[in-house]
C-alpha positions as a LaTeX table, in Angstrom:
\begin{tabular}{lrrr}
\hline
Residue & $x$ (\AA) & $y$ (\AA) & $z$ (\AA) \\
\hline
Unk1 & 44.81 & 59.40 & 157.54 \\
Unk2 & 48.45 & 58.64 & 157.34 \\
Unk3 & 48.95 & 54.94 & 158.91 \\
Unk4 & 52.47 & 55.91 & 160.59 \\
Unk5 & 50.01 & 57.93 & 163.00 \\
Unk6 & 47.51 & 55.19 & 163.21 \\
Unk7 & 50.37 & 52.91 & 163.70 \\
Unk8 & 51.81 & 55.14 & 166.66 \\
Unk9 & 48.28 & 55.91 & 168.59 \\
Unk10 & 47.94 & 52.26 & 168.43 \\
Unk11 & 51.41 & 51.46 & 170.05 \\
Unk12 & 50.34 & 53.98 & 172.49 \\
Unk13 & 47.84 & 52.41 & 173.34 \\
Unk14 & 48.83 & 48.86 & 174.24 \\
Unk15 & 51.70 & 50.46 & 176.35 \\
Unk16 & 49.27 & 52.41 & 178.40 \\
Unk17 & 46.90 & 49.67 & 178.80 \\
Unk18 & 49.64 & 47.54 & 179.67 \\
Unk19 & 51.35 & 49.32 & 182.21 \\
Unk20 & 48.42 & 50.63 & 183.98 \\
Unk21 & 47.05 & 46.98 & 184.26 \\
Unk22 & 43.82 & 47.37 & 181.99 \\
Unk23 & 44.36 & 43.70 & 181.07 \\
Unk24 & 43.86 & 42.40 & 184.39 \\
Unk25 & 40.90 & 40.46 & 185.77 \\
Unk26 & 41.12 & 42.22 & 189.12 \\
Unk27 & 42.16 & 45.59 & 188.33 \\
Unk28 & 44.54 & 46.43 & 191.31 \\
Unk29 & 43.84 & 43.26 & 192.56 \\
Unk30 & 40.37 & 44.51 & 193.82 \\
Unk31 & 38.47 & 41.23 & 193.10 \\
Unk32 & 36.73 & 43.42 & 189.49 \\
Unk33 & 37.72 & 44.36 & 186.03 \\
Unk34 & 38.78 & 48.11 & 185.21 \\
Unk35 & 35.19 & 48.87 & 184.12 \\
Unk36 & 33.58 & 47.94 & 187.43 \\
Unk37 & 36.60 & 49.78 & 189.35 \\
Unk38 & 36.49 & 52.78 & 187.58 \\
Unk39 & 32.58 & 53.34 & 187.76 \\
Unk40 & 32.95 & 52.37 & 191.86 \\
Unk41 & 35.84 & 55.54 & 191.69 \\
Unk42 & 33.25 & 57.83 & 189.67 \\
Unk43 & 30.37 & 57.16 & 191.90 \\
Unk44 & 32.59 & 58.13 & 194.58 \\
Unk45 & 31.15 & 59.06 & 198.44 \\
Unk46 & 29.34 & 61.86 & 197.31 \\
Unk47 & 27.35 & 59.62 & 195.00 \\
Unk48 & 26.39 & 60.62 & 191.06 \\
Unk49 & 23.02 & 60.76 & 188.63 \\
Unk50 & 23.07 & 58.00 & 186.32 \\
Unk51 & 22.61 & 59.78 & 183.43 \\
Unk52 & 25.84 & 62.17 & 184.27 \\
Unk53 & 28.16 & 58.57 & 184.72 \\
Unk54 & 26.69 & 57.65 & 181.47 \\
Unk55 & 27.92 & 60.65 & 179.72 \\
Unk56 & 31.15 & 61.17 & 181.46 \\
Unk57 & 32.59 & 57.72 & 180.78 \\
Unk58 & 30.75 & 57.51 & 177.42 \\
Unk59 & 29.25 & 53.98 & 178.42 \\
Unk60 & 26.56 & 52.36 & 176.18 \\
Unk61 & 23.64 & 52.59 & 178.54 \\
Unk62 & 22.42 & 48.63 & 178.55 \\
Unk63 & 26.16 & 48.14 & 179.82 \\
Unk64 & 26.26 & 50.88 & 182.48 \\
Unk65 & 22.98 & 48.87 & 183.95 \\
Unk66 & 24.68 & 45.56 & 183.89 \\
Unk67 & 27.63 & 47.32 & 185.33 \\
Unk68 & 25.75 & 49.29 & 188.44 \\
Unk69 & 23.82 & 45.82 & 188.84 \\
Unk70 & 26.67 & 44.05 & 189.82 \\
Unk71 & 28.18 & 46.86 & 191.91 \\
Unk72 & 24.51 & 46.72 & 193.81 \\
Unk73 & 24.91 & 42.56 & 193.96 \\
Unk74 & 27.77 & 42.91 & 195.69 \\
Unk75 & 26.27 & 45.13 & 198.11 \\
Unk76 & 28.54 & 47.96 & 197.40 \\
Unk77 & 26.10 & 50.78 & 195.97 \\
Unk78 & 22.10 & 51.29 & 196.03 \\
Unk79 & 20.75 & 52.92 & 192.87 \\
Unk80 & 17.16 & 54.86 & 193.20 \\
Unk81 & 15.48 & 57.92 & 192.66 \\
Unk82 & 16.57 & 61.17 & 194.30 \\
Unk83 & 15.58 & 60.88 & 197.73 \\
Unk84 & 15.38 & 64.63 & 198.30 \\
Unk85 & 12.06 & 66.45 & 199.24 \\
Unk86 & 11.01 & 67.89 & 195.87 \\
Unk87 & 13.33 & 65.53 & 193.82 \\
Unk88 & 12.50 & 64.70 & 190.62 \\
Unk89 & 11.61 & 60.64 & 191.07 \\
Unk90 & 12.97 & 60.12 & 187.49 \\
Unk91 & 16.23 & 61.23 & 188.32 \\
Unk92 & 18.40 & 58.09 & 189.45 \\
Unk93 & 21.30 & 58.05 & 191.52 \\
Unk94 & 24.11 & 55.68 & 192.19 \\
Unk95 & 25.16 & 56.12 & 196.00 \\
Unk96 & 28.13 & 54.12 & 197.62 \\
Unk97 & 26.93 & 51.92 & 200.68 \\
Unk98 & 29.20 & 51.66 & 203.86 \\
Unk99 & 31.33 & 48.59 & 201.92 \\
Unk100 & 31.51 & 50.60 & 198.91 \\
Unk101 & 32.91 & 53.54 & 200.73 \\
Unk102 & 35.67 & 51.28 & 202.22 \\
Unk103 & 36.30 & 49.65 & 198.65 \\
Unk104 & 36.27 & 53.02 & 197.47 \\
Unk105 & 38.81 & 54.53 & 199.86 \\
Unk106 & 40.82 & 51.22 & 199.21 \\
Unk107 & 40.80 & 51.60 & 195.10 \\
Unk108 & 41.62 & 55.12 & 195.88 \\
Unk109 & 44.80 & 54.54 & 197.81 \\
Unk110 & 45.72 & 51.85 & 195.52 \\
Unk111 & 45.19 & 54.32 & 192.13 \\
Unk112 & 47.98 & 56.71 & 194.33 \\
Unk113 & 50.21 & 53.68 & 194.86 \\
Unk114 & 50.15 & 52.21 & 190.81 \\
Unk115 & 50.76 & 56.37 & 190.13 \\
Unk116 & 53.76 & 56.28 & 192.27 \\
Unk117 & 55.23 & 52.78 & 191.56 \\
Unk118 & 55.04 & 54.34 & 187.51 \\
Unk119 & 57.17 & 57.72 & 189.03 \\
Unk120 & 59.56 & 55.93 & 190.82 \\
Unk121 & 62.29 & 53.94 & 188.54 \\
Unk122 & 62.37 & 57.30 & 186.81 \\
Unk123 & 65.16 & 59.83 & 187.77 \\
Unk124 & 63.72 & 63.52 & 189.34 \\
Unk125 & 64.06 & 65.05 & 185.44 \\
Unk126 & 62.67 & 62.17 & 183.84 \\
Unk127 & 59.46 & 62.32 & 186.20 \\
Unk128 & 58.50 & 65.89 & 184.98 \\
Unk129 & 59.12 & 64.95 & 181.57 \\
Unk130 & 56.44 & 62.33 & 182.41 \\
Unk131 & 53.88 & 64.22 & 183.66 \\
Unk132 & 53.94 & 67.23 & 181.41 \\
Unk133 & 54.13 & 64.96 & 178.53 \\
Unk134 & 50.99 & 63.24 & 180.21 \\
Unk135 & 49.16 & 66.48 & 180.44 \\
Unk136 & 49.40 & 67.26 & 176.88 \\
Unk137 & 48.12 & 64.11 & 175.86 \\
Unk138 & 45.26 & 64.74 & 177.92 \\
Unk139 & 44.64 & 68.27 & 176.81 \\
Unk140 & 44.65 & 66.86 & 173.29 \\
Unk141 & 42.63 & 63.58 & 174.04 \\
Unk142 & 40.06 & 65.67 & 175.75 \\
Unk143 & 40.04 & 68.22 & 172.64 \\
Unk144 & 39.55 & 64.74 & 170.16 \\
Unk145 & 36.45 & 63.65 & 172.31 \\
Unk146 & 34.55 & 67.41 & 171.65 \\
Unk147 & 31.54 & 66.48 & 168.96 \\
Unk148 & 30.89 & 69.54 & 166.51 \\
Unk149 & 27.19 & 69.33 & 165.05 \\
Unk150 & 24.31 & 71.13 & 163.87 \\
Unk151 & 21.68 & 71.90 & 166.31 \\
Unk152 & 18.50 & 73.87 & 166.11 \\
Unk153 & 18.87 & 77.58 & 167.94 \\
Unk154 & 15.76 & 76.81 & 169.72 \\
Unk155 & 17.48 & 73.82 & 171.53 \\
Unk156 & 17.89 & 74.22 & 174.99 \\
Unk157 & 21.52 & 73.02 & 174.62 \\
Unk158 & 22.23 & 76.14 & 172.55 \\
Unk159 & 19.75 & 78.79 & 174.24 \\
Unk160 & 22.11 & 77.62 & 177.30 \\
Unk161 & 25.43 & 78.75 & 174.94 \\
Unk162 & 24.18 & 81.67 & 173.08 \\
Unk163 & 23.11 & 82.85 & 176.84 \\
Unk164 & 26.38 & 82.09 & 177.57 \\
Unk165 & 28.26 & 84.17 & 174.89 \\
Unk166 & 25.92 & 87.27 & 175.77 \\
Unk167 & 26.99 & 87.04 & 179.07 \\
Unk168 & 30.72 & 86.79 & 178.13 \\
Unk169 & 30.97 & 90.08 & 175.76 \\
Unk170 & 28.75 & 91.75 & 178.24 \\
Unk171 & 31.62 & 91.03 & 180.48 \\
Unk172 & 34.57 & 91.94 & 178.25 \\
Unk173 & 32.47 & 94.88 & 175.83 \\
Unk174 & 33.76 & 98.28 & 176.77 \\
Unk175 & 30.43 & 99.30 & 178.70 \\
Unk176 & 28.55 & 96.32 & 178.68 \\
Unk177 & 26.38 & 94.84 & 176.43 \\
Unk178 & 22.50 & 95.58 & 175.00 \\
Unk179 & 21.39 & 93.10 & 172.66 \\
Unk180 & 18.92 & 95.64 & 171.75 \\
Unk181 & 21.46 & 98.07 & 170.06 \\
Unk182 & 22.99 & 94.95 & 168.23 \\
Unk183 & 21.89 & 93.19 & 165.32 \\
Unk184 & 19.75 & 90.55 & 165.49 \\
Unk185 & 19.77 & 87.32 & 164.46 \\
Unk186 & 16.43 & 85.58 & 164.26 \\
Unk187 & 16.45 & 81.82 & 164.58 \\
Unk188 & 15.09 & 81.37 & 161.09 \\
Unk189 & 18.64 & 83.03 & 159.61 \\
Unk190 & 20.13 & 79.65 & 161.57 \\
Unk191 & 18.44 & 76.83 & 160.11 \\
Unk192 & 18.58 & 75.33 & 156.72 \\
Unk193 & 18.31 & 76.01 & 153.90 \\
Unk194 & 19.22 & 79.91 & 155.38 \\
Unk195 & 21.98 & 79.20 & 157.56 \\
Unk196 & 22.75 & 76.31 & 160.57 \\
Unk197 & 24.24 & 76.84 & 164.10 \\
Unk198 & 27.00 & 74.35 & 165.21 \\
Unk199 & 26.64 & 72.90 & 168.58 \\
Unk200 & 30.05 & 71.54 & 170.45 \\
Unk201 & 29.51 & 69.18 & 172.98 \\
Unk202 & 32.42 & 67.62 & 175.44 \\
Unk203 & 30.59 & 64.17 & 176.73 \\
Unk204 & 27.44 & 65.39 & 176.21 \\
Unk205 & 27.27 & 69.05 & 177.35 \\
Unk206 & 27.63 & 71.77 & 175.50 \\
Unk207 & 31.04 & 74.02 & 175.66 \\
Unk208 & 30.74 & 75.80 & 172.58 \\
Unk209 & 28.32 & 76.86 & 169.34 \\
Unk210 & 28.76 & 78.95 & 166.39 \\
Unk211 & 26.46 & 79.97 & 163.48 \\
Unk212 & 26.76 & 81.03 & 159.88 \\
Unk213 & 24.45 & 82.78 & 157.89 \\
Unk214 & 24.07 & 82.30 & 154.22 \\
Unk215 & 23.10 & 84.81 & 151.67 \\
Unk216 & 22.37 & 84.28 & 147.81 \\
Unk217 & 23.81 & 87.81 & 146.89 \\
Unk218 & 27.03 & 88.62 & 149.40 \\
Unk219 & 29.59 & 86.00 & 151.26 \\
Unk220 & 28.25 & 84.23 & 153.84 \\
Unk221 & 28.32 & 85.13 & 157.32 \\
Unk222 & 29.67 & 83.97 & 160.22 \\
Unk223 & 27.86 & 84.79 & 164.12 \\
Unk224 & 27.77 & 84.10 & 167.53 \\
Unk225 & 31.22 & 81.58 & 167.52 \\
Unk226 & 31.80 & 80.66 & 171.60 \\
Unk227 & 33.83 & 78.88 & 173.64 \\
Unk228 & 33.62 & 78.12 & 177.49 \\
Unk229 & 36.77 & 78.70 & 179.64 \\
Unk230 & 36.93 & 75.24 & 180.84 \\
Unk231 & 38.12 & 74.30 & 177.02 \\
Unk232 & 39.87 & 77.25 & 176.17 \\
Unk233 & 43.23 & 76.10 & 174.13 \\
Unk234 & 42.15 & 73.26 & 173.13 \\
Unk235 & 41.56 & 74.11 & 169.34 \\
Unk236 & 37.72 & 74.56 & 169.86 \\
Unk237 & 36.66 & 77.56 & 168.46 \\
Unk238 & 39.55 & 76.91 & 165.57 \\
Unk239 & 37.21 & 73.66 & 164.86 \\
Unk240 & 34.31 & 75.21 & 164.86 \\
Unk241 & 35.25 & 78.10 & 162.39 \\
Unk242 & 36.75 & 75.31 & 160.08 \\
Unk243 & 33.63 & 73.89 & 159.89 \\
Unk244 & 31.18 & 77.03 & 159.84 \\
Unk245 & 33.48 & 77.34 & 156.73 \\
Unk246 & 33.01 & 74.09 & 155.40 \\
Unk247 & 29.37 & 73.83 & 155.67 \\
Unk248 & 29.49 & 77.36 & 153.79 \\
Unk249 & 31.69 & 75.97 & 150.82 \\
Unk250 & 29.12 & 73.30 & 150.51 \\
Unk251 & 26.66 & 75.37 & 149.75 \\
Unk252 & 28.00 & 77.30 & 147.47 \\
Unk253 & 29.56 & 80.11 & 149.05 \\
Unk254 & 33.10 & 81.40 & 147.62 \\
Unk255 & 33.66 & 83.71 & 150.60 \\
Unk256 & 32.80 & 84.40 & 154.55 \\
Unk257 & 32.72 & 87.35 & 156.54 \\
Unk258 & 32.10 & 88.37 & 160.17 \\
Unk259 & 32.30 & 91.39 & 162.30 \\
Unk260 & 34.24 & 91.25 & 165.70 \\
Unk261 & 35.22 & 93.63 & 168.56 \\
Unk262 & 37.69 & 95.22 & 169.91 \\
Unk263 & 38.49 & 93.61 & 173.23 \\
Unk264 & 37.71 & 89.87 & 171.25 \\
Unk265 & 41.50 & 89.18 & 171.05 \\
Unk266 & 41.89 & 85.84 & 171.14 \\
Unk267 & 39.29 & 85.65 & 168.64 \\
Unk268 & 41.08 & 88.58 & 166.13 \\
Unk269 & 44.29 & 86.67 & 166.65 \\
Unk270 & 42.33 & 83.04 & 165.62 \\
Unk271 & 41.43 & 84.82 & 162.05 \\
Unk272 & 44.29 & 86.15 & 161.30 \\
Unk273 & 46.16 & 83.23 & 161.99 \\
Unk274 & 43.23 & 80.89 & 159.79 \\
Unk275 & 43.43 & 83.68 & 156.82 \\
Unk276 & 40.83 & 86.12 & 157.23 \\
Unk277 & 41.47 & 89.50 & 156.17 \\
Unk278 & 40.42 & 93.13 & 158.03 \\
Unk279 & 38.05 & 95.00 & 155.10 \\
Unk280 & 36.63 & 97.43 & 155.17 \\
Unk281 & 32.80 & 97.52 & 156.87 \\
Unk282 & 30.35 & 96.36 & 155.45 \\
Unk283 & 27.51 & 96.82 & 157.95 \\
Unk284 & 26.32 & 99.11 & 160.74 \\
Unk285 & 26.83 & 96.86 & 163.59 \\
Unk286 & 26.94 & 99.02 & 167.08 \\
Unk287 & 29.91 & 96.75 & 168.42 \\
Unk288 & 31.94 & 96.02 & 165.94 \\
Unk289 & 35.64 & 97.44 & 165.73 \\
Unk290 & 37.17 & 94.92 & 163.26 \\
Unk291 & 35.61 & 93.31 & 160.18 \\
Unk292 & 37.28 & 90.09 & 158.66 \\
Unk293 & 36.79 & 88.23 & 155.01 \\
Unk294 & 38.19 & 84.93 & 154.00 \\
Unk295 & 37.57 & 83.63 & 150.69 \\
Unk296 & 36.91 & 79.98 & 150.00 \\
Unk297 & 38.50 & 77.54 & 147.99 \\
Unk298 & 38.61 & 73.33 & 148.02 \\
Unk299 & 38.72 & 73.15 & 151.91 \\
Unk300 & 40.14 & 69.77 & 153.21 \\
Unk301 & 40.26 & 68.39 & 156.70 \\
Unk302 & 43.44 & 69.75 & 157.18 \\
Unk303 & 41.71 & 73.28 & 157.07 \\
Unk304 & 39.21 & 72.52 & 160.05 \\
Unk305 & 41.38 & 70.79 & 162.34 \\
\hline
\end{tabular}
């Protein structure tokens, strides 16, 4: 990794932290640290499960405990199971109180005021400069938090996305979709040593898979790459296919393939633009419209991000 980056990210850092007053005791002069503010703001009046807090802010879960407990010490929430007839009792949520709605609206107001005070040196030009330069730091921080792994197909996690990408081409397929007329692929093609399907999570759900199969006698092949919409554009499904190819090259394979359709644009315009090749085709799948190659050489982490 080239320091002058690491260097820059870090500088970053320190001025955001600064200026947004991260250092402070009392975050906005609340009476509580940032950690204890921004849980009280996540919990917000419509309450949250534990378990989703935990995976949204990313919090080790002996600290999100010693954070709720002294959010329910100072009387502002009441954590419990879900009090719902028919609620699961192991579910538990964090619910403000009537002080921890009023602290809430108050940290609320306050967040709008630091927002503003940060806007309002700056001339009209300057703040729009701001802000879209803020998006696209958050579009890319967001894509930098997405964990790419291997996951068994049998997983509910990716049942949920390969359910998902069914319903998607059934929706954009030129008269639907019948997974009877396509080719299968069984779960034992996506598991070592025959192949392995790639699970992308975004703070713990899952927003994206992909698969590869491997075969000793013809390139390997690549299946079943998806992306939700709520991630589209940010460099996903480019990630994934990097590192369906990696895992490939590992194993020996000098080339991938895949088959593709029609009305898949975005994803026709992702392998062109990552080297793949149209061939000729090389199978008898009903869908298919396009079919892409790529040969393999030393891949390096350039190639996958």
């Amino acid at each position: 990794m080239d320091s002058a980056l690491i260097a820059a990210v870090r500088r970053f850092n320190r001025t955001v932290t600064q200026r947004v007053g991260a250092l402070d005791d009392e975050y906005m002069a609340q009476g509580r640290p940032l950690g204890q503010a921004r849980l009280l703001w996540e919990i917000g009046p419509a309450g949250a499960e534990v378990a989703a807090l935990r995976a949204r802010l990313g919090l080790d879960s002996g600290y999100l405990s010693r954070l709720l407990r002294t959010l329910e010490n100072d009387r502002l929430i009441t954590v419990g199971p879900v009090g719902q007839a028919g609620g699961d009792g192991r579910v538990r949520v964090a619910t403000l109180t009537d002080t921890g709605r009023t602290q809430w609206a108050d940290l609320d107001q306050r967040s709008d005021d630091l927002a503003a005070s940060i806007l309002e040196p700056l001339t009209e030009h300057r703040r729009e400069r701001l802000v879209t330069a803020m998006a696209e730091v958050e579009r890319l921080l967001v894509g930098s938090m997405v964990v790419i792994e291997p996951c068994p197909p049998s997983d509910p996690r990716a049942r949920a996305c390969l359910r998902a990408y069914a319903r998607d081409i059934a929706r954009r397929f030129d008269g639907g979709f019948d997974p009877a007329l396509s080719k299968p692929v069984p779960d034992e093609a996506l598991v070592p040593p025959n192949g392995v399907l790639l699970l992308a999570t975004l703070n713990s759900e899952p927003i994206g898979c992909g698969a590869v199969k491997l075969h000793s006698d013809a390139p390997a092949e690549i299946k079943r790459v998806w992306v939700a919409d709520t991630v589209r554009g940010l460099g996903v499904g480019r990630r994934l296919l990097g590192e369906l190819e990696r895992y490939a090259a590992e194993r020996g394979a000098t080339a991938v393939r895949l088959d593709t359709n029609r009305n898949l644009t975005e994803a026709i315009a992702l392998y062109r633009a990552t080297g793949y090749r149209e061939i000729e085709a090389y199978n008898t799948e009903h869908y298919a419209h396009h079919w892409f190659e790529k040969r393999l050489g030393a891949l390096t982490a350039a190639t996958v991000r």
